[in-house]
PDB file of C-alpha atoms in Angstrom:
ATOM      1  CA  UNK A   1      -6.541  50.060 -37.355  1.00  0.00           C
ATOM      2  CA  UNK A   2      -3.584  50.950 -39.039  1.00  0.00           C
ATOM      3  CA  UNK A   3      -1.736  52.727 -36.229  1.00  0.00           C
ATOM      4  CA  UNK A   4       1.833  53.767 -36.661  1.00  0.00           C
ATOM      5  CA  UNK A   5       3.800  54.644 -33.732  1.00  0.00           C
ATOM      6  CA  UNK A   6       7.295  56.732 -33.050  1.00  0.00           C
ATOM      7  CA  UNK A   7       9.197  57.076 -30.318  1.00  0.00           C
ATOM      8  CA  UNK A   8      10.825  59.130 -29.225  1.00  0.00           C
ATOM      9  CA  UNK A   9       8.778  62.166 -29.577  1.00  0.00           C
ATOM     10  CA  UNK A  10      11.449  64.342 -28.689  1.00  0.00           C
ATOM     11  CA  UNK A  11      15.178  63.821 -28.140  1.00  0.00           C
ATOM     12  CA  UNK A  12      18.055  66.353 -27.029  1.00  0.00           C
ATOM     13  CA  UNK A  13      21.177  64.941 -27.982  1.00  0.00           C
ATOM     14  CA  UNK A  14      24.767  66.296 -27.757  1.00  0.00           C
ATOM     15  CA  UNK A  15      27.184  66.722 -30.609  1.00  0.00           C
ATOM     16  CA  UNK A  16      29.086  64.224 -31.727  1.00  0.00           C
ATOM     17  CA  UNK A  17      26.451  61.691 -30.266  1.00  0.00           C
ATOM     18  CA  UNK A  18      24.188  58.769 -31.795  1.00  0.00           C
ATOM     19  CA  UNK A  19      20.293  58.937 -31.217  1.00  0.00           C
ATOM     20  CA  UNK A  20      18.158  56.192 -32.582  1.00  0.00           C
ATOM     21  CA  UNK A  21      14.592  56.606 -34.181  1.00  0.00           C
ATOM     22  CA  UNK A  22      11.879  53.841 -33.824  1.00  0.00           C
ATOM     23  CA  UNK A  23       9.055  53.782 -35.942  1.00  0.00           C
ATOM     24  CA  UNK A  24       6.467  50.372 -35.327  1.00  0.00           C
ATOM     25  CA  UNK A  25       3.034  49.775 -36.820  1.00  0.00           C
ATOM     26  CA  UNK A  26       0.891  48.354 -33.963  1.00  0.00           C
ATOM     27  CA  UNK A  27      -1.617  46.479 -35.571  1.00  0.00           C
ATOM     28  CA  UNK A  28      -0.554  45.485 -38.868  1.00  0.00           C
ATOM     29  CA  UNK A  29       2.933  44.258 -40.840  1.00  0.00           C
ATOM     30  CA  UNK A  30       4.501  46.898 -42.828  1.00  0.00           C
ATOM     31  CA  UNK A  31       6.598  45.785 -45.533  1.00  0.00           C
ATOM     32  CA  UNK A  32       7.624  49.475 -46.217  1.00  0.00           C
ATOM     33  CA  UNK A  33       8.298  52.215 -44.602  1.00  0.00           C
ATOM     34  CA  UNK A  34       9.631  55.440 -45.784  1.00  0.00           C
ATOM     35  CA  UNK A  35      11.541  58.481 -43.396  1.00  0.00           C
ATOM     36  CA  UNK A  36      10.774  61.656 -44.156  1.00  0.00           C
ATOM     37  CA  UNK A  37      12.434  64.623 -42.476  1.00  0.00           C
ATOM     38  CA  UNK A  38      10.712  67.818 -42.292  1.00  0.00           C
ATOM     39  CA  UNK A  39      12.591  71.877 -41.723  1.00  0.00           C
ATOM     40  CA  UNK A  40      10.683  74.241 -40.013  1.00  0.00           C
ATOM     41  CA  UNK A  41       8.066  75.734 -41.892  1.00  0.00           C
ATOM     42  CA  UNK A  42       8.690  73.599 -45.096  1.00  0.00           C
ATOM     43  CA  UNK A  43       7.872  70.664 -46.524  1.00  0.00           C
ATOM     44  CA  UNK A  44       8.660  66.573 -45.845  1.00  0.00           C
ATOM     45  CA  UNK A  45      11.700  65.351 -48.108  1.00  0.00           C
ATOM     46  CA  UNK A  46      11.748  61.922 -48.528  1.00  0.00           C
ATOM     47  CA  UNK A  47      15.275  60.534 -47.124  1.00  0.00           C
ATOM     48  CA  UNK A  48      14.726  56.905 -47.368  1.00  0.00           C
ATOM     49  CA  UNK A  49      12.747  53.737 -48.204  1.00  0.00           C
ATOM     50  CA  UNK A  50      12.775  50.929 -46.039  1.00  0.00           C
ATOM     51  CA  UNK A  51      11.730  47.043 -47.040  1.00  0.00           C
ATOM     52  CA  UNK A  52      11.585  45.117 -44.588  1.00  0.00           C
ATOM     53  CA  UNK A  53      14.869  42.167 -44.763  1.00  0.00           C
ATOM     54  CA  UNK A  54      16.484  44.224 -47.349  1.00  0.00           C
ATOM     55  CA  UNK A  55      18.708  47.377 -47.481  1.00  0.00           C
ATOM     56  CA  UNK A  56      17.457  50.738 -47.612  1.00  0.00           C
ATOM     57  CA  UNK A  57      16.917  52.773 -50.288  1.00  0.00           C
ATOM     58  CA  UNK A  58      18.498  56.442 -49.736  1.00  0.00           C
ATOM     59  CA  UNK A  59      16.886  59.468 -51.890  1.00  0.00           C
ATOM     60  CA  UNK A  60      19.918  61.439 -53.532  1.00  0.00           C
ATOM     61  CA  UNK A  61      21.709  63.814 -51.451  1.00  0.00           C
ATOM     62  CA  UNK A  62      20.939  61.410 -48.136  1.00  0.00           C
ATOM     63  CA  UNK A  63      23.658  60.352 -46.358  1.00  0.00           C
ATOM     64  CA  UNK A  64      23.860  56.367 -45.752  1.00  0.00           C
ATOM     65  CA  UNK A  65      26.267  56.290 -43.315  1.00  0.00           C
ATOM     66  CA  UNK A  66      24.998  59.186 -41.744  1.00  0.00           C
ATOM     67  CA  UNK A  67      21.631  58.105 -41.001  1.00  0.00           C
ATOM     68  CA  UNK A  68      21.673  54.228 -40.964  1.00  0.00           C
ATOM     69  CA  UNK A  69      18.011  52.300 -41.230  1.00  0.00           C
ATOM     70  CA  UNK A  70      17.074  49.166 -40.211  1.00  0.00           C
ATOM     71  CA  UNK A  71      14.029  47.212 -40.835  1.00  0.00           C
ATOM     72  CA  UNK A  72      14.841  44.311 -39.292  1.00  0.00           C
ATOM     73  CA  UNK A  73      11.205  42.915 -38.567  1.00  0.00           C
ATOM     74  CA  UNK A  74       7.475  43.482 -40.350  1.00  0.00           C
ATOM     75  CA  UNK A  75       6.715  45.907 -37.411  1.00  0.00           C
ATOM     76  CA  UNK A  76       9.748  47.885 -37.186  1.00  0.00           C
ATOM     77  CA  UNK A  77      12.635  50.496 -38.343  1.00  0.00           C
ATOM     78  CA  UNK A  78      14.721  52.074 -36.974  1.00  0.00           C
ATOM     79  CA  UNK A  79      16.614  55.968 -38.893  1.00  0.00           C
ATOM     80  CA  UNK A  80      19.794  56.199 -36.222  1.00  0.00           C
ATOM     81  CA  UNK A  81      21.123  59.529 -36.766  1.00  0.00           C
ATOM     82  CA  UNK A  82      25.193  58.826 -36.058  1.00  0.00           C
ATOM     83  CA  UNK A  83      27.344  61.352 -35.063  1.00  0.00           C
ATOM     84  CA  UNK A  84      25.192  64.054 -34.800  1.00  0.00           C
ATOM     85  CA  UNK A  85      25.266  67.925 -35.563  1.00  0.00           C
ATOM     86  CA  UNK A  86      23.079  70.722 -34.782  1.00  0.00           C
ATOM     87  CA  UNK A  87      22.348  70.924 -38.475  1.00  0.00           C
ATOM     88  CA  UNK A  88      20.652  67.576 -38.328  1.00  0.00           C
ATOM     89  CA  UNK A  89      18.235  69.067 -35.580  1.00  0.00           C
ATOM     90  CA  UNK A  90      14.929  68.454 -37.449  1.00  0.00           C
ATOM     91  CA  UNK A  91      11.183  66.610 -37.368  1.00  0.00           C
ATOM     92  CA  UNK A  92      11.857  63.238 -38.537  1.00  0.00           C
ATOM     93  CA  UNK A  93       8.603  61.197 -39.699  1.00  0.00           C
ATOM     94  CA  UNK A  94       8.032  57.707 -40.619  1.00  0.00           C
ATOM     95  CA  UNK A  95       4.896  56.544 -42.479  1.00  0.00           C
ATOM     96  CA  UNK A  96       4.479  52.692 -43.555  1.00  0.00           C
ATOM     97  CA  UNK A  97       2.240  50.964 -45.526  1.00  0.00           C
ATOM     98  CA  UNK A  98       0.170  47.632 -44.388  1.00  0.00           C
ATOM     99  CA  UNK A  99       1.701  44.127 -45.882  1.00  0.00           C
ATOM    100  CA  UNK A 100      -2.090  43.685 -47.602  1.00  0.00           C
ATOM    101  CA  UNK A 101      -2.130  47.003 -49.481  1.00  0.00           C
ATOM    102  CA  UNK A 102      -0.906  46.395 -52.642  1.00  0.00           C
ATOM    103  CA  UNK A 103      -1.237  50.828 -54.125  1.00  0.00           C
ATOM    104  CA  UNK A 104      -1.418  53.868 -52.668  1.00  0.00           C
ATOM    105  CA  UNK A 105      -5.519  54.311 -52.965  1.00  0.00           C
ATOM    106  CA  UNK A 106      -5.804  54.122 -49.144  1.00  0.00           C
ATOM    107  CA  UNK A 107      -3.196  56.464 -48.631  1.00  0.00           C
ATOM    108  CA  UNK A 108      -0.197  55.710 -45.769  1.00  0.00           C
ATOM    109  CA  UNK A 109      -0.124  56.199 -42.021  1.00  0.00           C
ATOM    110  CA  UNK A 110       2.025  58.371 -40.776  1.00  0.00           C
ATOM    111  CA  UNK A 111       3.996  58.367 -37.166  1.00  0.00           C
ATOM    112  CA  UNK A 112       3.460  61.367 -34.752  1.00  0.00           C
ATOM    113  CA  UNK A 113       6.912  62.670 -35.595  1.00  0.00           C
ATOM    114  CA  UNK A 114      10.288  62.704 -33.539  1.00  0.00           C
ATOM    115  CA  UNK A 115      11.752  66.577 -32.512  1.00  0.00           C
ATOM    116  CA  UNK A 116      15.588  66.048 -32.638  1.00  0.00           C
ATOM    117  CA  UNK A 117      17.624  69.272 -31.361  1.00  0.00           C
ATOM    118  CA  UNK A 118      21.188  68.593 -31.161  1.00  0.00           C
ATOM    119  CA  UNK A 119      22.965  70.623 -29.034  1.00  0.00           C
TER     120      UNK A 119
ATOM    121  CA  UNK B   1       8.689  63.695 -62.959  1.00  0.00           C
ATOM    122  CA  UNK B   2       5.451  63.768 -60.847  1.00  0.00           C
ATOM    123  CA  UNK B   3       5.181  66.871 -58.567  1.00  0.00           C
ATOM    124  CA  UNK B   4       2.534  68.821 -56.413  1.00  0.00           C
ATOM    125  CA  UNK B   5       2.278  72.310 -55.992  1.00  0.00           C
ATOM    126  CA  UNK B   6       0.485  74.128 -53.572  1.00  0.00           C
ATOM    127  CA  UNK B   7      -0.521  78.009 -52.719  1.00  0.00           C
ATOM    128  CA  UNK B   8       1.952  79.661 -50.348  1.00  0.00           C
ATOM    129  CA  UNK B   9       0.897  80.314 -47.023  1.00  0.00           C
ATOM    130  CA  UNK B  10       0.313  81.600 -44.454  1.00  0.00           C
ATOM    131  CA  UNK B  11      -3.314  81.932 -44.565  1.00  0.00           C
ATOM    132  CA  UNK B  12      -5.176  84.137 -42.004  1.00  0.00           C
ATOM    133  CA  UNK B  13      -9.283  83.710 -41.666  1.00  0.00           C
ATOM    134  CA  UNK B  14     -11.368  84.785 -39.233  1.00  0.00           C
ATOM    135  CA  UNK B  15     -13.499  82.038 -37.408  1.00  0.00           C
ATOM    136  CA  UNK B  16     -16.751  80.703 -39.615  1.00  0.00           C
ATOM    137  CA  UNK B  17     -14.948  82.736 -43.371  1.00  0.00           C
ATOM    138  CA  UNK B  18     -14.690  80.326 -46.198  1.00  0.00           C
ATOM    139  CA  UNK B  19     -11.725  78.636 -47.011  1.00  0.00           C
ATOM    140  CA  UNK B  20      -9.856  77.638 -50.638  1.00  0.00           C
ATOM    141  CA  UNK B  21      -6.016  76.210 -50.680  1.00  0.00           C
ATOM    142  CA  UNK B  22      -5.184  75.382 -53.545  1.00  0.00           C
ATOM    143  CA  UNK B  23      -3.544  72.511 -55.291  1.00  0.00           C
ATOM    144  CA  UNK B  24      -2.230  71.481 -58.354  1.00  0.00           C
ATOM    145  CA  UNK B  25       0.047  68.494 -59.648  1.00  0.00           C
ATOM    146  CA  UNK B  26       2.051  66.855 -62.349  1.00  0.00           C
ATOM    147  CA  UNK B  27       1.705  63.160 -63.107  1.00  0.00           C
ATOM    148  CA  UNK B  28       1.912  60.372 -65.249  1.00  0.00           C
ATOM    149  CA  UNK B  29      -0.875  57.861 -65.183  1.00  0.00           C
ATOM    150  CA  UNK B  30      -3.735  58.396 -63.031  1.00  0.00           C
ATOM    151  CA  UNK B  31      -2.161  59.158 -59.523  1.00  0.00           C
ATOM    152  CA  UNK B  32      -4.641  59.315 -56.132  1.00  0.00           C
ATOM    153  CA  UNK B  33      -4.556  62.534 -54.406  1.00  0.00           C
ATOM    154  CA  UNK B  34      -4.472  63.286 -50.978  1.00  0.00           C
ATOM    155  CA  UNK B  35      -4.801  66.386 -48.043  1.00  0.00           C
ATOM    156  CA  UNK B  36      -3.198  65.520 -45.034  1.00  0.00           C
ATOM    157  CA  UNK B  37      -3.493  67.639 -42.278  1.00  0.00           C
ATOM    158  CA  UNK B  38      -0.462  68.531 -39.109  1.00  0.00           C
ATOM    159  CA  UNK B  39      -1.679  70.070 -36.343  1.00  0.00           C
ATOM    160  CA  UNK B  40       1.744  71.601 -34.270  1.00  0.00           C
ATOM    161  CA  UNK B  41       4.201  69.041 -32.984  1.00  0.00           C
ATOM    162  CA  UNK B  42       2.573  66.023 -34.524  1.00  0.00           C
ATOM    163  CA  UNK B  43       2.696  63.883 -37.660  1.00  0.00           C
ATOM    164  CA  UNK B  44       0.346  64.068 -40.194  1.00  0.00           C
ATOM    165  CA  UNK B  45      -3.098  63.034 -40.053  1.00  0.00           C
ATOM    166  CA  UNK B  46      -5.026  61.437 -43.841  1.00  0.00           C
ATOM    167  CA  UNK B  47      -7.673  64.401 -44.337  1.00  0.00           C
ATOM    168  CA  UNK B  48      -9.499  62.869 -47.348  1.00  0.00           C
ATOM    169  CA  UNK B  49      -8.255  60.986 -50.454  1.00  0.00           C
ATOM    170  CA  UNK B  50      -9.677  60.927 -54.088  1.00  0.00           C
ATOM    171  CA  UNK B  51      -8.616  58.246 -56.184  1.00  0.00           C
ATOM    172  CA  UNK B  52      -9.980  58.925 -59.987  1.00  0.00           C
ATOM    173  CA  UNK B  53     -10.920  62.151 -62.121  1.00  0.00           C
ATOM    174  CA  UNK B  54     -14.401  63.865 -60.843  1.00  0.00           C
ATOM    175  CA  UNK B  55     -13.813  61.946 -56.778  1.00  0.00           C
ATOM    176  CA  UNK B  56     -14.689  64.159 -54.536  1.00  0.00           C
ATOM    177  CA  UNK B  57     -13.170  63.555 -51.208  1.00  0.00           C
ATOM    178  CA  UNK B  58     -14.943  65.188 -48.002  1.00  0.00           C
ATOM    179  CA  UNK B  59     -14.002  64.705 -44.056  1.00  0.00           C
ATOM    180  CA  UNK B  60     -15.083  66.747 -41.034  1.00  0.00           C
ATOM    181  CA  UNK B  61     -16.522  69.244 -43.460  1.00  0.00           C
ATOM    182  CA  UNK B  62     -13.732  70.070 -45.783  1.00  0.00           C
ATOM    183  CA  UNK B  63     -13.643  68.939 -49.503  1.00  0.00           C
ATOM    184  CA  UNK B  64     -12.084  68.816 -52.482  1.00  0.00           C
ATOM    185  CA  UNK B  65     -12.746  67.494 -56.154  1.00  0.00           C
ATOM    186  CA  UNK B  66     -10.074  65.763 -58.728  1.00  0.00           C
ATOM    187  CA  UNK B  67     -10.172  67.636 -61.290  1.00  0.00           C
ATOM    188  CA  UNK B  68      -8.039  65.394 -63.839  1.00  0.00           C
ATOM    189  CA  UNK B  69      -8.836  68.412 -66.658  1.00  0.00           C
ATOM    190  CA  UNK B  70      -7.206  70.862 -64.917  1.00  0.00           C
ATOM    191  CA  UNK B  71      -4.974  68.545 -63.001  1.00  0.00           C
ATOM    192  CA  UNK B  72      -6.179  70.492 -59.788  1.00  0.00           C
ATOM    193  CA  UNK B  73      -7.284  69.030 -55.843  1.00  0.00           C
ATOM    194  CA  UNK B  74      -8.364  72.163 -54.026  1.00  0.00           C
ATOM    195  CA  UNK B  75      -9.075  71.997 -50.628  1.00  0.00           C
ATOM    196  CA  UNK B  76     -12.058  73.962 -49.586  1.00  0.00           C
ATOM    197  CA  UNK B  77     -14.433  74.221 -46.106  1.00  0.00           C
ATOM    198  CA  UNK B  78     -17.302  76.454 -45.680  1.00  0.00           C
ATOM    199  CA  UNK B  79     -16.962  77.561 -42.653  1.00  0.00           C
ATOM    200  CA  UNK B  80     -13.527  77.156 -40.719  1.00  0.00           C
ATOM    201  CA  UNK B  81     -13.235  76.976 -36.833  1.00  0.00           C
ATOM    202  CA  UNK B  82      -9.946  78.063 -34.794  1.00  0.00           C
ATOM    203  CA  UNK B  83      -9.764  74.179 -34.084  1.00  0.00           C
ATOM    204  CA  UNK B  84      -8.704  74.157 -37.756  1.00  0.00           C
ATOM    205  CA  UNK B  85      -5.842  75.849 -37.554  1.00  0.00           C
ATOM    206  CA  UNK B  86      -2.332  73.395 -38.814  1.00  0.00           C
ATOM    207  CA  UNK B  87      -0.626  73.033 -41.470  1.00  0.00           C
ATOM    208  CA  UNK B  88      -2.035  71.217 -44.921  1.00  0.00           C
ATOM    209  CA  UNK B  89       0.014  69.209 -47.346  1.00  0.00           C
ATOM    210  CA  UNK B  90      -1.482  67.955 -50.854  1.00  0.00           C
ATOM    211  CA  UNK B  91       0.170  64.809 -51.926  1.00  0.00           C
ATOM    212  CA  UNK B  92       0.091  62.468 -54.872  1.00  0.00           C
ATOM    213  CA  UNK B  93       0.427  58.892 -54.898  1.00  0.00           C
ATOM    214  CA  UNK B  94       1.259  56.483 -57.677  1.00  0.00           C
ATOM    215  CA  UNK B  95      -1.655  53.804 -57.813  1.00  0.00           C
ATOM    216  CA  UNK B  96       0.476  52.446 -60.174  1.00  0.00           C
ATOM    217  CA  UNK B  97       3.140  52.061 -58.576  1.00  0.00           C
ATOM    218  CA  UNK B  98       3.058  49.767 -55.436  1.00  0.00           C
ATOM    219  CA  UNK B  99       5.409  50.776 -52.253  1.00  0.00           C
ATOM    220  CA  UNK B 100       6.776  54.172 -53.726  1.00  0.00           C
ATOM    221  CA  UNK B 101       6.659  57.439 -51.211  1.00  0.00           C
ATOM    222  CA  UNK B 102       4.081  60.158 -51.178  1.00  0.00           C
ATOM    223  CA  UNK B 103       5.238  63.255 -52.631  1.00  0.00           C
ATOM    224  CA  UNK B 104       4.211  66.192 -51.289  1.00  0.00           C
ATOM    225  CA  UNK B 105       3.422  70.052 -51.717  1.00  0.00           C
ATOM    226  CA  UNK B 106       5.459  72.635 -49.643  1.00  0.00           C
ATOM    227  CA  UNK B 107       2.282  72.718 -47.078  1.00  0.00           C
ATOM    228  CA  UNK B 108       0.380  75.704 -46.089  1.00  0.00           C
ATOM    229  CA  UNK B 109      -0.175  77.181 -42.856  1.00  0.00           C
ATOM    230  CA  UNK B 110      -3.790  78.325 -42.050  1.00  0.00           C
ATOM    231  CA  UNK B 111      -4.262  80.074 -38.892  1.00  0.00           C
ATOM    232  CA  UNK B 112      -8.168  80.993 -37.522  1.00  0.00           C
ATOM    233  CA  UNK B 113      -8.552  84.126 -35.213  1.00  0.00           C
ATOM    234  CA  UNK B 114     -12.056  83.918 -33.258  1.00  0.00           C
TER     235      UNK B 114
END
């Protein structure tokens, strides 16, 4: 159980274009999800937290209007990366945690990851 | 603030050598600590958790002990395989803190030559 799932896995977009992110737990309600982007080679930065029928919360530094998130349901959000640039190419993930887990002991699952090159 | 930090990569073995990455964090309370593992183009895969000092988490022969005393969760495996190669984060989680992120360590790469 537990199975988060992102699509797309990979996405070519051109400048100046919008490309949307889903991220959906299969099998259980999420009430949170987080975005994390990850550089080559480096760590995942947090960008944003996501409860479900509420606004996002954006880390510092993240732009809101540059990369809007929806949670518009228990089983999914959406990051939509508007406007793009090639310096927003990157490995987006999403992780969420299940409506019945009330800590962090079982630890979070985690998407497979979208590749967005813009070009 | 909390923070992990993690030995710099990358990490060369050859197949069946023993393997230590280190880990080490910051925290207030009594966080649960995780290894998650990324093999290349995917997400990240739970590796094993610990959730309280002297836990020792263990999965598909790797390991690693909380060691709240020295504030240290280093990931070892006796004998790695080139099926191990990927890239290993550390990360702490709040158990006291419903709903907040993961943070994680800068991962590091381990590649196995046969």
């Amino acid at each position: 159980g537990a199975v988060v799932s992102q699509h797309p896995s990979r996405v070519i977009c051109k400048s100046g274009t919008s490309v949307k992110i889903e991220c959906r737990s299969l099998d259980f309600q999420a009430t949170t999800m987080f975005w994390y982007r990850q550089f080559p080679k480096q760590s995942l930065m947090l960008m944003a937290t996501s409860n479900e029928g509420s606004k996002a919360t954006y880390e510092q530094g993240v732009e809101k209007d540059k990369f809007l998130i929806n949670h518009a349901s228990l089983t999914l959000s959406t990051l939509t990366v508007t406007s793009a640039h090639p310096e927003d190419s990157s490995f987006y993930i999403c992780s969420a945690i299940p409506r019945w887990q009330v800590n962090v002991v079982r630890g979070y699952t985690f998407g497979s990851g979208t590749r967005l090159t813009v070009v | 603030g909390n923070s992990v930090t993690q030995m710099e990569g990358p990490v060369t073995l050859s197949e069946e050598a023993f393997l230590t990455i280190n880990c080490t964090y910051t925290a207030t309370g009594y966080p649960s600590l995780f290894w998650y593992v990324q093999y290349p183009g995917e997400g990240l895969q739970l590796l094993l958790k610990a959730t309280k000092a002297d836990d020792k988490g263990s999965n598909k022969g790797f390991e690693a002990t909380y060691r709240k005393e020295t504030t240290s969760f280093h990931l070892e495996k006796g004998s790695v395989q080139v099926s191990d190669s990927a890239v290993y984060f550390c990360a702490l989680g709040s158990a006291n803190q419903a709903g907040t992120a993961l943070i994680f360590g800068k991962g590091t790469t381990l590649s196995v030559s046969s």
